[in-house]
PDB file of N, CA and C in Angstrom:
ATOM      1  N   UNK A  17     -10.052   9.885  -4.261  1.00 83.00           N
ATOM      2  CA  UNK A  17      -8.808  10.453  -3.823  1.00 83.00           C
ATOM      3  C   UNK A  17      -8.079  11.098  -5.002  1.00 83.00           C
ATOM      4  N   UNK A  18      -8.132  10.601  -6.211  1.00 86.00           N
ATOM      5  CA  UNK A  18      -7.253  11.204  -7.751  1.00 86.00           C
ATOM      6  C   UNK A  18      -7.775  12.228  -8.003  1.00 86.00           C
ATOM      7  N   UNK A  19      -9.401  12.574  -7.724  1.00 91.00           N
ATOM      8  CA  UNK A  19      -9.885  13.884  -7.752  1.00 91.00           C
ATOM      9  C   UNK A  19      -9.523  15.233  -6.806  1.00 91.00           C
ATOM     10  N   UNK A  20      -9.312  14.596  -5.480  1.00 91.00           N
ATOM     11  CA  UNK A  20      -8.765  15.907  -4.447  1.00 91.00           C
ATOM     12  C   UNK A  20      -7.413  16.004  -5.031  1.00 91.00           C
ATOM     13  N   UNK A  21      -6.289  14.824  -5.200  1.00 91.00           N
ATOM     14  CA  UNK A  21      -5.184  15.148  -5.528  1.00 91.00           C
ATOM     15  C   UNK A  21      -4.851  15.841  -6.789  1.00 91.00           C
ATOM     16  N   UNK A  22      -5.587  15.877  -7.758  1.00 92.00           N
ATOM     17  CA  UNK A  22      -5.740  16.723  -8.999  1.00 92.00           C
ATOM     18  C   UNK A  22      -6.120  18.274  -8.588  1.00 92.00           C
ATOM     19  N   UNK A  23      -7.169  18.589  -7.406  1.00 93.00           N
ATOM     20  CA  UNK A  23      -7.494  19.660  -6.974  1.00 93.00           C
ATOM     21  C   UNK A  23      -6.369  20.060  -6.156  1.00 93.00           C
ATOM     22  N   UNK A  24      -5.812  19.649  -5.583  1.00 92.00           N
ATOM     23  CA  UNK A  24      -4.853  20.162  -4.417  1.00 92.00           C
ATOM     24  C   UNK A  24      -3.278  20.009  -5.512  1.00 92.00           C
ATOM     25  N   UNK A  25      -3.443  19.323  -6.274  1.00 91.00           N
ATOM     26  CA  UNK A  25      -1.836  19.997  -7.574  1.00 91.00           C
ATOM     27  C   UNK A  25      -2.188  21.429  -8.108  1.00 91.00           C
ATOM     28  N   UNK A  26      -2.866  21.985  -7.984  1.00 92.00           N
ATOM     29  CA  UNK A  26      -3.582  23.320  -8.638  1.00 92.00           C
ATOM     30  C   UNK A  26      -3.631  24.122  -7.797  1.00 92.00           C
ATOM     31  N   UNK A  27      -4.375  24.004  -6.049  1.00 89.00           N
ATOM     32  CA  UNK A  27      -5.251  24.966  -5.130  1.00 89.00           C
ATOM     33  C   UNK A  27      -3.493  25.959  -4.692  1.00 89.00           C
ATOM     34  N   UNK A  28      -4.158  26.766  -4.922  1.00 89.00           N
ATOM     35  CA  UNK A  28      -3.154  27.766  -4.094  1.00 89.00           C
ATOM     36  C   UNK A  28      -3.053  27.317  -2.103  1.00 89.00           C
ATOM     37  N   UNK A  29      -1.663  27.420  -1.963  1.00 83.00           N
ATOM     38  CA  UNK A  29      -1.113  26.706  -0.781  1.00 83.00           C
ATOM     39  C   UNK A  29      -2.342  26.590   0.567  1.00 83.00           C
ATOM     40  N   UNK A  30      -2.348  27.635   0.739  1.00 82.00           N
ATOM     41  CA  UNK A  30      -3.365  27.954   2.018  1.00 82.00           C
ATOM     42  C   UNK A  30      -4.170  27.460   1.761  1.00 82.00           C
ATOM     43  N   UNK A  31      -4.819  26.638   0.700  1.00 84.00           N
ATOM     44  CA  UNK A  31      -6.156  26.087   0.753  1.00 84.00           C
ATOM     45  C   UNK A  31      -5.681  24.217   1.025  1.00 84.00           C
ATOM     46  N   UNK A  32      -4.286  24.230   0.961  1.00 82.00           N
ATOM     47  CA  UNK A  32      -3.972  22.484   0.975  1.00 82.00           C
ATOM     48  C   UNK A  32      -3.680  21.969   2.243  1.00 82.00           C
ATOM     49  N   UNK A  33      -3.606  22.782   3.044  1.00 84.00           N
ATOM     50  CA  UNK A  33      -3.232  22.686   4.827  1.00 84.00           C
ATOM     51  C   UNK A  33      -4.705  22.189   5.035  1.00 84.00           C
ATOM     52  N   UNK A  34      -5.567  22.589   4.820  1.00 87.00           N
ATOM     53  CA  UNK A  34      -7.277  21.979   4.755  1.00 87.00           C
ATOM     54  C   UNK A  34      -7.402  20.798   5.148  1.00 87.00           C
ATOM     55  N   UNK A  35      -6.732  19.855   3.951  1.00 90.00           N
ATOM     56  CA  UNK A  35      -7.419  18.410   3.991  1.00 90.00           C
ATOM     57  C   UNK A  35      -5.736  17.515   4.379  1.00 90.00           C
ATOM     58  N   UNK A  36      -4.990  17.960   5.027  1.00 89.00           N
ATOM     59  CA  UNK A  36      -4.092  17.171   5.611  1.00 89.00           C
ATOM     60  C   UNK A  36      -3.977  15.874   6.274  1.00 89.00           C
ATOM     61  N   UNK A  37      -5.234  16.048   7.678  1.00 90.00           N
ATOM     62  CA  UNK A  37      -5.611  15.463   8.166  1.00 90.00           C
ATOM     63  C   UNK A  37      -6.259  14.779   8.064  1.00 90.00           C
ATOM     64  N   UNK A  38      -7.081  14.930   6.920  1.00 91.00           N
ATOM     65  CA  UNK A  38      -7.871  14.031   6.237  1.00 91.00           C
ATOM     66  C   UNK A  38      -7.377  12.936   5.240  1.00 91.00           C
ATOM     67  N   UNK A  39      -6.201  13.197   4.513  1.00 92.00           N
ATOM     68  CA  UNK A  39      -5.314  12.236   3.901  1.00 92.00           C
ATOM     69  C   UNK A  39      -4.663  11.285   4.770  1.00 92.00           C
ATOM     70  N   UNK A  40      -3.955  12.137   5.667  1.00 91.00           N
ATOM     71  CA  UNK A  40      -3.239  11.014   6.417  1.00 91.00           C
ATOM     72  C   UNK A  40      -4.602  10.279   7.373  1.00 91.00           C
ATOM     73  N   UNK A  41      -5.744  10.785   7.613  1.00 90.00           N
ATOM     74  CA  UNK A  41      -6.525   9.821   7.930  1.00 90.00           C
ATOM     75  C   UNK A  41      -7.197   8.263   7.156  1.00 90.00           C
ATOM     76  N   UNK A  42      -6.669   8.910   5.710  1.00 90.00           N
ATOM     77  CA  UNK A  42      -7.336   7.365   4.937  1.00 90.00           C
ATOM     78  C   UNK A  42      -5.928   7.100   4.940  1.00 90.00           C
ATOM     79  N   UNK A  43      -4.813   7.347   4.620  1.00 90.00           N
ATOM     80  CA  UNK A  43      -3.806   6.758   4.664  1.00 90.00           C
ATOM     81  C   UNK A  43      -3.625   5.738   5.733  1.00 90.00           C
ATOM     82  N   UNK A  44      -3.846   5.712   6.468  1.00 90.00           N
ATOM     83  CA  UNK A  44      -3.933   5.496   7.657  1.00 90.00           C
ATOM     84  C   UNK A  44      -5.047   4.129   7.860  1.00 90.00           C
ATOM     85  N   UNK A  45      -5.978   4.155   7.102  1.00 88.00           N
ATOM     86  CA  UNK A  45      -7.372   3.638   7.280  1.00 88.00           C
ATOM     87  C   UNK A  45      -6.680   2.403   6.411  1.00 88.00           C
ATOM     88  N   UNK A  46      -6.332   2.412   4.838  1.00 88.00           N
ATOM     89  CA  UNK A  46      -5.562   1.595   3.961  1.00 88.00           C
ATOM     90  C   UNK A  46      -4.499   0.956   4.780  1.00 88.00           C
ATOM     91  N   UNK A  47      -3.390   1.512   5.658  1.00 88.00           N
ATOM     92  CA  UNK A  47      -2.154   0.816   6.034  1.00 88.00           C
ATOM     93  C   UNK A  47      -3.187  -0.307   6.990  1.00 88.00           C
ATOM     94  N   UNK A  48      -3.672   0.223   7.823  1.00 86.00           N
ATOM     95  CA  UNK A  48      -3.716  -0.597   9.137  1.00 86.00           C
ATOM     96  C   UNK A  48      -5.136  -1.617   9.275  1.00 86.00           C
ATOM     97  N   UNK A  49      -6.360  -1.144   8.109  1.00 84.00           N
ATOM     98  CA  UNK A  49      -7.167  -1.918   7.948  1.00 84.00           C
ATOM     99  C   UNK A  49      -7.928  -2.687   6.518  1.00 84.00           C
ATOM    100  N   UNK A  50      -7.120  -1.840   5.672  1.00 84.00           N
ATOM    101  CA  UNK A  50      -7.522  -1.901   4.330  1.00 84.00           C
ATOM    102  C   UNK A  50      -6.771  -3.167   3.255  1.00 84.00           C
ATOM    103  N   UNK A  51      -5.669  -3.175   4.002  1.00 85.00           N
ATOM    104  CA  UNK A  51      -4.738  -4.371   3.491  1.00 85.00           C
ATOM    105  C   UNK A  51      -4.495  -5.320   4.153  1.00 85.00           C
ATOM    106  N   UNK A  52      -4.838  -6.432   3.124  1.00 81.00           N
ATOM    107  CA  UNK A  52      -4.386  -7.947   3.336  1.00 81.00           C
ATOM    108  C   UNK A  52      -3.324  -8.112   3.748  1.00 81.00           C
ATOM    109  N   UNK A  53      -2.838  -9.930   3.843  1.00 82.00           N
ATOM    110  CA  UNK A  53      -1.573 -10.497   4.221  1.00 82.00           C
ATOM    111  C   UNK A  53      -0.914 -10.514   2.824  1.00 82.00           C
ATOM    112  N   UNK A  54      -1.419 -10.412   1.864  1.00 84.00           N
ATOM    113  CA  UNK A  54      -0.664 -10.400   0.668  1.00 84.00           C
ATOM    114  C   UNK A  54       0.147  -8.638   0.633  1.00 84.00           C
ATOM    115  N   UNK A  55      -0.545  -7.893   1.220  1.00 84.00           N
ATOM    116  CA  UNK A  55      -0.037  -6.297   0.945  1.00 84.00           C
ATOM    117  C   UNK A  55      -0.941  -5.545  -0.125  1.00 84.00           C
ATOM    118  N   UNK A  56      -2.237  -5.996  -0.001  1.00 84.00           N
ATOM    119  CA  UNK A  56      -2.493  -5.655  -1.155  1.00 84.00           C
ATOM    120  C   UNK A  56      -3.856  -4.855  -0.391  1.00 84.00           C
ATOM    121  N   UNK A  57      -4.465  -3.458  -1.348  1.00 86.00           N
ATOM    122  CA  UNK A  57      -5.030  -2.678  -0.796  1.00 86.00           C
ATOM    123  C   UNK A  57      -6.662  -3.310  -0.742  1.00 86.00           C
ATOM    124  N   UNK A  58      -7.679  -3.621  -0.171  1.00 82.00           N
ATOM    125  CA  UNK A  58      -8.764  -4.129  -0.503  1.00 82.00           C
ATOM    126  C   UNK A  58     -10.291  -3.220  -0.417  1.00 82.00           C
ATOM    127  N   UNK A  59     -11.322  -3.751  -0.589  1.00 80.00           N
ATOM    128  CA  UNK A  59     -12.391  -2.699  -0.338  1.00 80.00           C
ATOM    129  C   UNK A  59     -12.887  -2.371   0.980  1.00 80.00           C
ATOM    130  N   UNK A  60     -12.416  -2.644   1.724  1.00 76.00           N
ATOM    131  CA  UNK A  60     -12.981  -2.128   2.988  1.00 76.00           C
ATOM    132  C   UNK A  60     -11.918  -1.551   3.917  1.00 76.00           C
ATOM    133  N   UNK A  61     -12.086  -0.131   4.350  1.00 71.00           N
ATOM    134  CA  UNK A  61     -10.726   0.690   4.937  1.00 71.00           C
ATOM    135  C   UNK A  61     -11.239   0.842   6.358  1.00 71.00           C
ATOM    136  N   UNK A  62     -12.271   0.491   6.867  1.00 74.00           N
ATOM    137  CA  UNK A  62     -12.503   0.746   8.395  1.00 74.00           C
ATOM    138  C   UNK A  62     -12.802  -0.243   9.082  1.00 74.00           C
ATOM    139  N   UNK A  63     -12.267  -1.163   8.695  1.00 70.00           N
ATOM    140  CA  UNK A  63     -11.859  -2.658   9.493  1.00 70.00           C
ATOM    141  C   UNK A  63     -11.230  -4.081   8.517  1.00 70.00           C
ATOM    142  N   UNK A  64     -10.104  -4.824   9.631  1.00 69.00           N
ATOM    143  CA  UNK A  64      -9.294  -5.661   8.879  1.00 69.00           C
ATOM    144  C   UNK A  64     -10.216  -6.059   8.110  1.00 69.00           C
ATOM    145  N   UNK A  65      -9.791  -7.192   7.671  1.00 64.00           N
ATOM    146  CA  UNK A  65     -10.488  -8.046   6.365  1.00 64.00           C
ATOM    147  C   UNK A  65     -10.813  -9.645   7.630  1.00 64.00           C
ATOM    148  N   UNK A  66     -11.650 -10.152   7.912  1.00 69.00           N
ATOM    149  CA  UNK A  66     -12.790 -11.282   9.163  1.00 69.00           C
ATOM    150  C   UNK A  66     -12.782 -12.209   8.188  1.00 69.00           C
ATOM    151  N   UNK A  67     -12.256 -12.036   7.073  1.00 68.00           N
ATOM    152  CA  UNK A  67     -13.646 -13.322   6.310  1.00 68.00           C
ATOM    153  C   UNK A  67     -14.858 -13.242   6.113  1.00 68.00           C
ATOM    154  N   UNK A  68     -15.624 -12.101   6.683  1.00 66.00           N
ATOM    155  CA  UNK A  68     -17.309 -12.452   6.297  1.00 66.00           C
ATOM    156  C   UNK A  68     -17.643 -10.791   6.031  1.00 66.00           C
ATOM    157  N   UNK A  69     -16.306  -9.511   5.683  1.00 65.00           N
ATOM    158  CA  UNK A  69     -16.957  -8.642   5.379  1.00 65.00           C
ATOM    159  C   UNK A  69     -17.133  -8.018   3.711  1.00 65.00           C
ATOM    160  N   UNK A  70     -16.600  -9.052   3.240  1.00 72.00           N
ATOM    161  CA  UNK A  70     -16.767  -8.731   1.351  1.00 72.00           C
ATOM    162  C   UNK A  70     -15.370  -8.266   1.366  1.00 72.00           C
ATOM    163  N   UNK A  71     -14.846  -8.057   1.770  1.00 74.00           N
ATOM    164  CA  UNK A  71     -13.239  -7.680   1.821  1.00 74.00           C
ATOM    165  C   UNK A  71     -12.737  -8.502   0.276  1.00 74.00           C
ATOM    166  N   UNK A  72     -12.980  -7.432  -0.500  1.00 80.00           N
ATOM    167  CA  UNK A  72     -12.049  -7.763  -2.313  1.00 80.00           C
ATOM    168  C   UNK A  72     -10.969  -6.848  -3.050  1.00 80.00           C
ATOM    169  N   UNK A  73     -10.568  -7.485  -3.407  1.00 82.00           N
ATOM    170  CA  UNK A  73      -8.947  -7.137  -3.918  1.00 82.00           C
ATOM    171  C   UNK A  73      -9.154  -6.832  -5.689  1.00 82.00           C
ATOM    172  N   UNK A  74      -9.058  -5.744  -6.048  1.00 83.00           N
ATOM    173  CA  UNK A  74      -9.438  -5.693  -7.272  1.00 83.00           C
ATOM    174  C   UNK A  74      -8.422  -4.792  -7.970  1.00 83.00           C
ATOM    175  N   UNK A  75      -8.166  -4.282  -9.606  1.00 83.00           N
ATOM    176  CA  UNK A  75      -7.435  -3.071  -9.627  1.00 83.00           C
ATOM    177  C   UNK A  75      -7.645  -1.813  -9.269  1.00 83.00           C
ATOM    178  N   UNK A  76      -8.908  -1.571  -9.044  1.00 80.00           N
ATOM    179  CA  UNK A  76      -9.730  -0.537  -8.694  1.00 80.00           C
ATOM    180  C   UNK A  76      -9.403   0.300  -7.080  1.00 80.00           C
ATOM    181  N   UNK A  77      -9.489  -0.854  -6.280  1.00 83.00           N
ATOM    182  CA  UNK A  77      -8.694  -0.707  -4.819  1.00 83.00           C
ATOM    183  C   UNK A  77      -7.540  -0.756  -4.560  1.00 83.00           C
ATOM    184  N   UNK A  78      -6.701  -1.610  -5.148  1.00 84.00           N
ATOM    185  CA  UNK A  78      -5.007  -1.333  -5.192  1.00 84.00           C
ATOM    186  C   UNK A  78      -4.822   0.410  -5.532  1.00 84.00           C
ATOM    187  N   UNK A  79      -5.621   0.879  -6.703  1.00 86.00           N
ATOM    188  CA  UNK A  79      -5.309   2.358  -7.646  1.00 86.00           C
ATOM    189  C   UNK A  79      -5.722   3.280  -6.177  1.00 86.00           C
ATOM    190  N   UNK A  80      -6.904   2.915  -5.632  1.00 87.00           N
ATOM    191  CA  UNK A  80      -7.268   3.343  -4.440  1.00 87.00           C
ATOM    192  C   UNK A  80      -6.518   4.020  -3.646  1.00 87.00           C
ATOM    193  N   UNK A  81      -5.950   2.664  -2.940  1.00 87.00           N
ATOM    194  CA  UNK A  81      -5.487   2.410  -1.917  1.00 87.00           C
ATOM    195  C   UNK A  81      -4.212   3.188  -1.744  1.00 87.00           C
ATOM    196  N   UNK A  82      -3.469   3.152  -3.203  1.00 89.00           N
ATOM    197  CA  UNK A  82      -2.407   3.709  -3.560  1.00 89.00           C
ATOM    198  C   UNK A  82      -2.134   4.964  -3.891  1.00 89.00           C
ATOM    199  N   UNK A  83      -3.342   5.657  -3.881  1.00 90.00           N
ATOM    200  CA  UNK A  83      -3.640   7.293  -4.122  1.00 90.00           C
ATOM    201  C   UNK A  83      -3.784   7.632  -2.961  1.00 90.00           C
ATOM    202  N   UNK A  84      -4.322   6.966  -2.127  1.00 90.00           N
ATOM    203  CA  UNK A  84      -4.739   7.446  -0.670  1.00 90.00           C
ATOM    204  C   UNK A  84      -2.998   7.912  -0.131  1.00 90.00           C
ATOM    205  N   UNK A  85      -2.103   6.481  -0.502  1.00 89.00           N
ATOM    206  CA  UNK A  85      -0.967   6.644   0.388  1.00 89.00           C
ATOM    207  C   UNK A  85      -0.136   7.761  -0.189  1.00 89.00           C
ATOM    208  N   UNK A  86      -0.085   8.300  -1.566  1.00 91.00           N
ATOM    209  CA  UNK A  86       0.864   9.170  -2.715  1.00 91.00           C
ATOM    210  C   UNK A  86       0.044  10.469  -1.976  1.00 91.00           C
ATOM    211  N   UNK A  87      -1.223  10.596  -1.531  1.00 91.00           N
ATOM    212  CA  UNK A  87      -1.812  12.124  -1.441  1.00 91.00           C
ATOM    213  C   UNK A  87      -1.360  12.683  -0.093  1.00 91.00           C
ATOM    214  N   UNK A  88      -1.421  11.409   1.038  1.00 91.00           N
ATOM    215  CA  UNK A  88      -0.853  11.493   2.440  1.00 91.00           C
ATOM    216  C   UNK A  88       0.787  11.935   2.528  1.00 91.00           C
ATOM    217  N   UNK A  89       1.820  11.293   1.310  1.00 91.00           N
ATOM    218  CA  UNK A  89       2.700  11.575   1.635  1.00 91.00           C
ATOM    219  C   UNK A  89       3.307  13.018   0.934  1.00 91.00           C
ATOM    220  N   UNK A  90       2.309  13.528  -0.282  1.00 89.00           N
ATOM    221  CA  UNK A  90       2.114  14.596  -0.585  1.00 89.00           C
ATOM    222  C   UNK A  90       1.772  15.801   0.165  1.00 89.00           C
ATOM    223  N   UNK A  91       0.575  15.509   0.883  1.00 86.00           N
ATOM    224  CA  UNK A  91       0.088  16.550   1.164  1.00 86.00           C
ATOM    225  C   UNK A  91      -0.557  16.380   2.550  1.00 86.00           C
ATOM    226  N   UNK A  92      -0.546  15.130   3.122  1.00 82.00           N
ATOM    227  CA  UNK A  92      -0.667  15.092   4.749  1.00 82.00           C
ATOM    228  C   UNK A  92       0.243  15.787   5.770  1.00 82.00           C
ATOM    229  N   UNK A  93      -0.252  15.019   7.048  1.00 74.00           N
ATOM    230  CA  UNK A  93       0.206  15.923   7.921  1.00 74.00           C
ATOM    231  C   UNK A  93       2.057  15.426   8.138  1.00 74.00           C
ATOM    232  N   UNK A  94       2.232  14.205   7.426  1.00 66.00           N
ATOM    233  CA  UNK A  94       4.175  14.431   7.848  1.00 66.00           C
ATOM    234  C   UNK A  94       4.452  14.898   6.219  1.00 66.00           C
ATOM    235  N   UNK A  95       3.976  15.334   4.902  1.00 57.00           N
ATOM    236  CA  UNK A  95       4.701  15.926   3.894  1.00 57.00           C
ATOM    237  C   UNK A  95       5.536  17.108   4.378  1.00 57.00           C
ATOM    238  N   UNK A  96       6.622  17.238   4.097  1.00 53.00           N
ATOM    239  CA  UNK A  96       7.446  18.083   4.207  1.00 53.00           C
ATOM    240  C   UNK A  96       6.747  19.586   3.998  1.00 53.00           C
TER     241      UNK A  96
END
């Protein structure tokens, strides 16, 4: 995600309407399946966390998790 958002701080406008839907789709993936009861972002974004799917909490996925939500509110479909 730090790589598109590095590309899309640069792309001339008409090319950032592109991947809108696609941000607010992981955004989306992180809020509602990606995070724990602690709030915290984990490795698996396309289903809660069961107990038996490796579901881990690391700095790596918080940085993740947290780019996903900064690019959605950047450059998804409700950014201004």
């Amino acid at each position: 995600m730090k790589h598109l958002m590095y590309y899309l701080n640069y792309a001339p406008d008409d090319r950032k309407f592109k991947y809108a839907g696609f941000l607010h789709a992981q955004s989306s993936g992180v809020e509602h399946y990606a995070t724990n009861a602690n709030g915290d972002p984990g490795s698996i974004w396309y289903e809660p966390d069961s107990g038996t799917n490796h579901f881990t909490v690391s700095a790596y996925t918080v940085s993740a998790g947290l780019a996903a939500h900064v690019a959605a509110a950047k450059w998804g479909t409700c950014a201004p």
